[in-house]
């Protein structure tokens, strides 16, 4: 024996509207991918870390902030937390990659301007400058090409204040 429930039209319309909103592909929940459905590209795992680093676009420069030495001259070990905090506020960085348009703006650098820095150089940058990204083995920053203040021979030549 089945029972039938009779509803007023306005209540039935409200229930149908709520069901449609839940199954609607424009809802906010449908914009996210479930963590168990994410696909990992195994071809990237074979490549070394240097190739997997973010590629700077345009006039940007990819740098890795200097973390400092783990041990002082007198033999004291510096905790990792202190070294990590100092690397966030550091003004010294190592240039990993240059974007394709870095130092090529004639209005900013002149017609025959040489790049201010090259890959593999130590540079001074503005404190807290750039966008920070965590990677395996540390942190990298992407800065604009005109945020390079100076080039250095040795990163320990510049001390924090």
PDB file of C-alpha atoms in Angstrom:
ATOM      1  CA  UNK A   1       0.000   0.000   0.000  1.00  0.00           C
ATOM      2  CA  UNK A   2       1.557   3.292  -1.089  1.00  0.00           C
ATOM      3  CA  UNK A   3       0.776   6.685   0.245  1.00  0.00           C
ATOM      4  CA  UNK A   4       0.846   9.812  -1.832  1.00  0.00           C
ATOM      5  CA  UNK A   5       1.835  13.124  -0.311  1.00  0.00           C
ATOM      6  CA  UNK A   6       0.183  16.127  -1.843  1.00  0.00           C
ATOM      7  CA  UNK A   7       2.051  19.439  -1.634  1.00  0.00           C
ATOM      8  CA  UNK A   8       1.003  22.932  -2.575  1.00  0.00           C
ATOM      9  CA  UNK A   9       2.527  24.106  -5.850  1.00  0.00           C
ATOM     10  CA  UNK A  10       4.720  26.787  -4.253  1.00  0.00           C
ATOM     11  CA  UNK A  11       6.308  24.233  -1.874  1.00  0.00           C
ATOM     12  CA  UNK A  12       6.943  21.775  -4.730  1.00  0.00           C
ATOM     13  CA  UNK A  13       8.521  24.550  -6.821  1.00  0.00           C
ATOM     14  CA  UNK A  14      10.803  25.535  -3.941  1.00  0.00           C
ATOM     15  CA  UNK A  15      11.960  21.933  -3.447  1.00  0.00           C
ATOM     16  CA  UNK A  16      12.584  21.508  -7.200  1.00  0.00           C
ATOM     17  CA  UNK A  17      14.522  24.792  -7.300  1.00  0.00           C
ATOM     18  CA  UNK A  18      16.770  23.702  -4.392  1.00  0.00           C
ATOM     19  CA  UNK A  19      17.460  20.355  -6.101  1.00  0.00           C
ATOM     20  CA  UNK A  20      18.347  22.132  -9.347  1.00  0.00           C
ATOM     21  CA  UNK A  21      20.766  24.482  -7.546  1.00  0.00           C
ATOM     22  CA  UNK A  22      22.556  21.560  -5.883  1.00  0.00           C
ATOM     23  CA  UNK A  23      23.061  19.744  -9.178  1.00  0.00           C
ATOM     24  CA  UNK A  24      23.826  22.908 -11.155  1.00  0.00           C
ATOM     25  CA  UNK A  25      27.297  22.912 -12.761  1.00  0.00           C
ATOM     26  CA  UNK A  26      27.637  26.634 -12.015  1.00  0.00           C
ATOM     27  CA  UNK A  27      27.676  26.126  -8.255  1.00  0.00           C
ATOM     28  CA  UNK A  28      30.865  26.939  -6.358  1.00  0.00           C
ATOM     29  CA  UNK A  29      31.474  23.337  -5.235  1.00  0.00           C
ATOM     30  CA  UNK A  30      31.638  22.133  -8.834  1.00  0.00           C
ATOM     31  CA  UNK A  31      34.562  24.487  -9.546  1.00  0.00           C
ATOM     32  CA  UNK A  32      36.880  22.446  -7.308  1.00  0.00           C
ATOM     33  CA  UNK A  33      38.509  19.142  -8.149  1.00  0.00           C
ATOM     34  CA  UNK A  34      38.392  16.491  -5.454  1.00  0.00           C
ATOM     35  CA  UNK A  35      41.837  15.649  -4.083  1.00  0.00           C
ATOM     36  CA  UNK A  36      41.474  11.953  -5.011  1.00  0.00           C
ATOM     37  CA  UNK A  37      40.672  12.888  -8.634  1.00  0.00           C
ATOM     38  CA  UNK A  38      43.818  14.942  -9.224  1.00  0.00           C
ATOM     39  CA  UNK A  39      46.119  13.547 -11.871  1.00  0.00           C
ATOM     40  CA  UNK A  40      49.874  13.643 -11.437  1.00  0.00           C
ATOM     41  CA  UNK A  41      51.917  13.958 -14.598  1.00  0.00           C
ATOM     42  CA  UNK A  42      54.607  11.277 -14.188  1.00  0.00           C
ATOM     43  CA  UNK A  43      56.754  12.745 -16.969  1.00  0.00           C
ATOM     44  CA  UNK A  44      57.576  15.675 -14.666  1.00  0.00           C
ATOM     45  CA  UNK A  45      58.947  13.381 -11.955  1.00  0.00           C
ATOM     46  CA  UNK A  46      61.821  12.230 -14.129  1.00  0.00           C
ATOM     47  CA  UNK A  47      63.107  15.761 -14.763  1.00  0.00           C
ATOM     48  CA  UNK A  48      65.585  17.427 -12.403  1.00  0.00           C
ATOM     49  CA  UNK A  49      64.401  20.181 -10.100  1.00  0.00           C
ATOM     50  CA  UNK A  50      66.034  22.937 -12.163  1.00  0.00           C
ATOM     51  CA  UNK A  51      63.862  22.042 -15.165  1.00  0.00           C
ATOM     52  CA  UNK A  52      60.695  21.905 -13.034  1.00  0.00           C
ATOM     53  CA  UNK A  53      61.182  25.402 -11.595  1.00  0.00           C
ATOM     54  CA  UNK A  54      58.632  28.041 -12.599  1.00  0.00           C
ATOM     55  CA  UNK A  55      59.643  29.691 -15.867  1.00  0.00           C
ATOM     56  CA  UNK A  56      59.572  33.490 -15.494  1.00  0.00           C
ATOM     57  CA  UNK A  57      57.538  35.198 -18.186  1.00  0.00           C
ATOM     58  CA  UNK A  58      58.063  38.592 -19.763  1.00  0.00           C
ATOM     59  CA  UNK A  59      60.460  40.893 -17.935  1.00  0.00           C
ATOM     60  CA  UNK A  60      60.677  38.803 -14.773  1.00  0.00           C
ATOM     61  CA  UNK A  61      63.641  37.103 -13.089  1.00  0.00           C
ATOM     62  CA  UNK A  62      63.548  33.886 -11.038  1.00  0.00           C
ATOM     63  CA  UNK A  63      65.813  34.087  -7.971  1.00  0.00           C
ATOM     64  CA  UNK A  64      66.489  31.949  -4.903  1.00  0.00           C
ATOM     65  CA  UNK A  65      66.992  33.914  -1.657  1.00  0.00           C
ATOM     66  CA  UNK A  66      70.226  33.317   0.227  1.00  0.00           C
ATOM     67  CA  UNK A  67      69.685  31.378   3.451  1.00  0.00           C
ATOM     68  CA  UNK A  68      73.032  31.994   5.053  1.00  0.00           C
ATOM     69  CA  UNK A  69      75.403  29.579   6.669  1.00  0.00           C
ATOM     70  CA  UNK A  70      74.196  26.920   9.095  1.00  0.00           C
ATOM     71  CA  UNK A  71      77.156  27.498  11.410  1.00  0.00           C
ATOM     72  CA  UNK A  72      78.760  30.720  12.683  1.00  0.00           C
ATOM     73  CA  UNK A  73      82.511  31.417  12.610  1.00  0.00           C
ATOM     74  CA  UNK A  74      82.726  30.566  16.298  1.00  0.00           C
ATOM     75  CA  UNK A  75      81.085  27.163  15.726  1.00  0.00           C
ATOM     76  CA  UNK A  76      77.511  27.788  16.858  1.00  0.00           C
ATOM     77  CA  UNK A  77      74.781  26.121  14.823  1.00  0.00           C
ATOM     78  CA  UNK A  78      71.964  28.393  13.667  1.00  0.00           C
ATOM     79  CA  UNK A  79      68.475  26.825  13.906  1.00  0.00           C
ATOM     80  CA  UNK A  80      66.626  26.195  10.633  1.00  0.00           C
ATOM     81  CA  UNK A  81      63.730  28.410  11.768  1.00  0.00           C
ATOM     82  CA  UNK A  82      66.057  31.389  12.181  1.00  0.00           C
ATOM     83  CA  UNK A  83      67.699  30.789   8.800  1.00  0.00           C
ATOM     84  CA  UNK A  84      64.299  30.481   7.118  1.00  0.00           C
ATOM     85  CA  UNK A  85      63.036  33.706   8.740  1.00  0.00           C
ATOM     86  CA  UNK A  86      66.157  35.556   7.600  1.00  0.00           C
ATOM     87  CA  UNK A  87      65.801  34.243   4.031  1.00  0.00           C
ATOM     88  CA  UNK A  88      62.338  35.860   3.820  1.00  0.00           C
ATOM     89  CA  UNK A  89      63.805  39.272   4.702  1.00  0.00           C
ATOM     90  CA  UNK A  90      67.087  38.837   2.850  1.00  0.00           C
ATOM     91  CA  UNK A  91      68.351  41.255   0.225  1.00  0.00           C
ATOM     92  CA  UNK A  92      70.693  38.701  -1.398  1.00  0.00           C
ATOM     93  CA  UNK A  93      69.530  36.183  -4.008  1.00  0.00           C
ATOM     94  CA  UNK A  94      70.917  33.817  -6.648  1.00  0.00           C
ATOM     95  CA  UNK A  95      69.633  34.280 -10.222  1.00  0.00           C
ATOM     96  CA  UNK A  96      68.219  31.011 -11.564  1.00  0.00           C
ATOM     97  CA  UNK A  97      66.447  32.084 -14.773  1.00  0.00           C
ATOM     98  CA  UNK A  98      65.730  35.226 -16.777  1.00  0.00           C
ATOM     99  CA  UNK A  99      62.432  35.794 -18.570  1.00  0.00           C
ATOM    100  CA  UNK A 100      62.488  36.181 -22.369  1.00  0.00           C
ATOM    101  CA  UNK A 101      61.979  39.959 -22.226  1.00  0.00           C
ATOM    102  CA  UNK A 102      64.195  40.718 -19.220  1.00  0.00           C
ATOM    103  CA  UNK A 103      66.322  43.845 -19.786  1.00  0.00           C
ATOM    104  CA  UNK A 104      65.016  44.303 -23.341  1.00  0.00           C
ATOM    105  CA  UNK A 105      62.786  47.340 -22.753  1.00  0.00           C
ATOM    106  CA  UNK A 106      64.542  50.229 -24.557  1.00  0.00           C
ATOM    107  CA  UNK A 107      62.449  52.826 -22.714  1.00  0.00           C
ATOM    108  CA  UNK A 108      63.648  51.558 -19.344  1.00  0.00           C
ATOM    109  CA  UNK A 109      67.174  50.296 -20.035  1.00  0.00           C
ATOM    110  CA  UNK A 110      68.217  52.132 -23.238  1.00  0.00           C
ATOM    111  CA  UNK A 111      68.765  50.874 -26.771  1.00  0.00           C
ATOM    112  CA  UNK A 112      72.133  49.142 -26.298  1.00  0.00           C
ATOM    113  CA  UNK A 113      71.753  48.279 -22.609  1.00  0.00           C
ATOM    114  CA  UNK A 114      73.441  45.180 -21.252  1.00  0.00           C
ATOM    115  CA  UNK A 115      71.505  43.016 -18.789  1.00  0.00           C
ATOM    116  CA  UNK A 116      72.070  44.027 -15.175  1.00  0.00           C
ATOM    117  CA  UNK A 117      72.525  40.382 -14.184  1.00  0.00           C
ATOM    118  CA  UNK A 118      72.845  36.931 -15.704  1.00  0.00           C
ATOM    119  CA  UNK A 119      71.898  33.418 -14.674  1.00  0.00           C
ATOM    120  CA  UNK A 120      74.263  32.136 -12.005  1.00  0.00           C
ATOM    121  CA  UNK A 121      75.033  35.514 -10.403  1.00  0.00           C
ATOM    122  CA  UNK A 122      74.425  36.752  -6.856  1.00  0.00           C
ATOM    123  CA  UNK A 123      72.367  39.947  -6.731  1.00  0.00           C
ATOM    124  CA  UNK A 124      70.948  42.414  -4.223  1.00  0.00           C
ATOM    125  CA  UNK A 125      67.173  42.815  -4.389  1.00  0.00           C
ATOM    126  CA  UNK A 126      64.637  44.799  -2.419  1.00  0.00           C
ATOM    127  CA  UNK A 127      63.715  43.400   0.981  1.00  0.00           C
ATOM    128  CA  UNK A 128      60.479  41.338   0.750  1.00  0.00           C
ATOM    129  CA  UNK A 129      60.325  41.946  -3.019  1.00  0.00           C
ATOM    130  CA  UNK A 130      58.783  39.584  -5.524  1.00  0.00           C
ATOM    131  CA  UNK A 131      56.270  36.768  -5.400  1.00  0.00           C
ATOM    132  CA  UNK A 132      57.337  33.872  -3.182  1.00  0.00           C
ATOM    133  CA  UNK A 133      56.914  30.176  -4.086  1.00  0.00           C
ATOM    134  CA  UNK A 134      57.786  27.130  -1.994  1.00  0.00           C
ATOM    135  CA  UNK A 135      59.568  24.323  -3.853  1.00  0.00           C
ATOM    136  CA  UNK A 136      61.492  21.194  -2.925  1.00  0.00           C
ATOM    137  CA  UNK A 137      64.565  22.386  -1.116  1.00  0.00           C
ATOM    138  CA  UNK A 138      63.479  25.926  -0.259  1.00  0.00           C
ATOM    139  CA  UNK A 139      61.809  28.957  -1.716  1.00  0.00           C
ATOM    140  CA  UNK A 140      62.117  30.905  -4.956  1.00  0.00           C
ATOM    141  CA  UNK A 141      60.927  34.385  -5.865  1.00  0.00           C
ATOM    142  CA  UNK A 142      59.922  35.926  -9.143  1.00  0.00           C
ATOM    143  CA  UNK A 143      60.918  39.591  -9.274  1.00  0.00           C
ATOM    144  CA  UNK A 144      60.770  42.266 -11.956  1.00  0.00           C
ATOM    145  CA  UNK A 145      63.995  42.882 -13.856  1.00  0.00           C
ATOM    146  CA  UNK A 146      64.309  46.428 -12.496  1.00  0.00           C
ATOM    147  CA  UNK A 147      64.190  45.208  -8.857  1.00  0.00           C
ATOM    148  CA  UNK A 148      67.819  44.072  -9.086  1.00  0.00           C
ATOM    149  CA  UNK A 149      69.774  46.664  -7.121  1.00  0.00           C
ATOM    150  CA  UNK A 150      73.344  45.375  -7.507  1.00  0.00           C
ATOM    151  CA  UNK A 151      75.417  42.317  -8.353  1.00  0.00           C
ATOM    152  CA  UNK A 152      77.690  40.576  -5.837  1.00  0.00           C
ATOM    153  CA  UNK A 153      80.699  38.298  -5.968  1.00  0.00           C
ATOM    154  CA  UNK A 154      80.009  36.584  -2.634  1.00  0.00           C
ATOM    155  CA  UNK A 155      76.659  36.497  -0.801  1.00  0.00           C
ATOM    156  CA  UNK A 156      78.306  36.769   2.616  1.00  0.00           C
ATOM    157  CA  UNK A 157      79.714  40.206   1.717  1.00  0.00           C
ATOM    158  CA  UNK A 158      76.326  41.776   2.550  1.00  0.00           C
ATOM    159  CA  UNK A 159      75.181  41.593   6.171  1.00  0.00           C
ATOM    160  CA  UNK A 160      71.601  42.113   7.380  1.00  0.00           C
ATOM    161  CA  UNK A 161      70.808  45.077   9.561  1.00  0.00           C
TER     162      UNK A 161
END
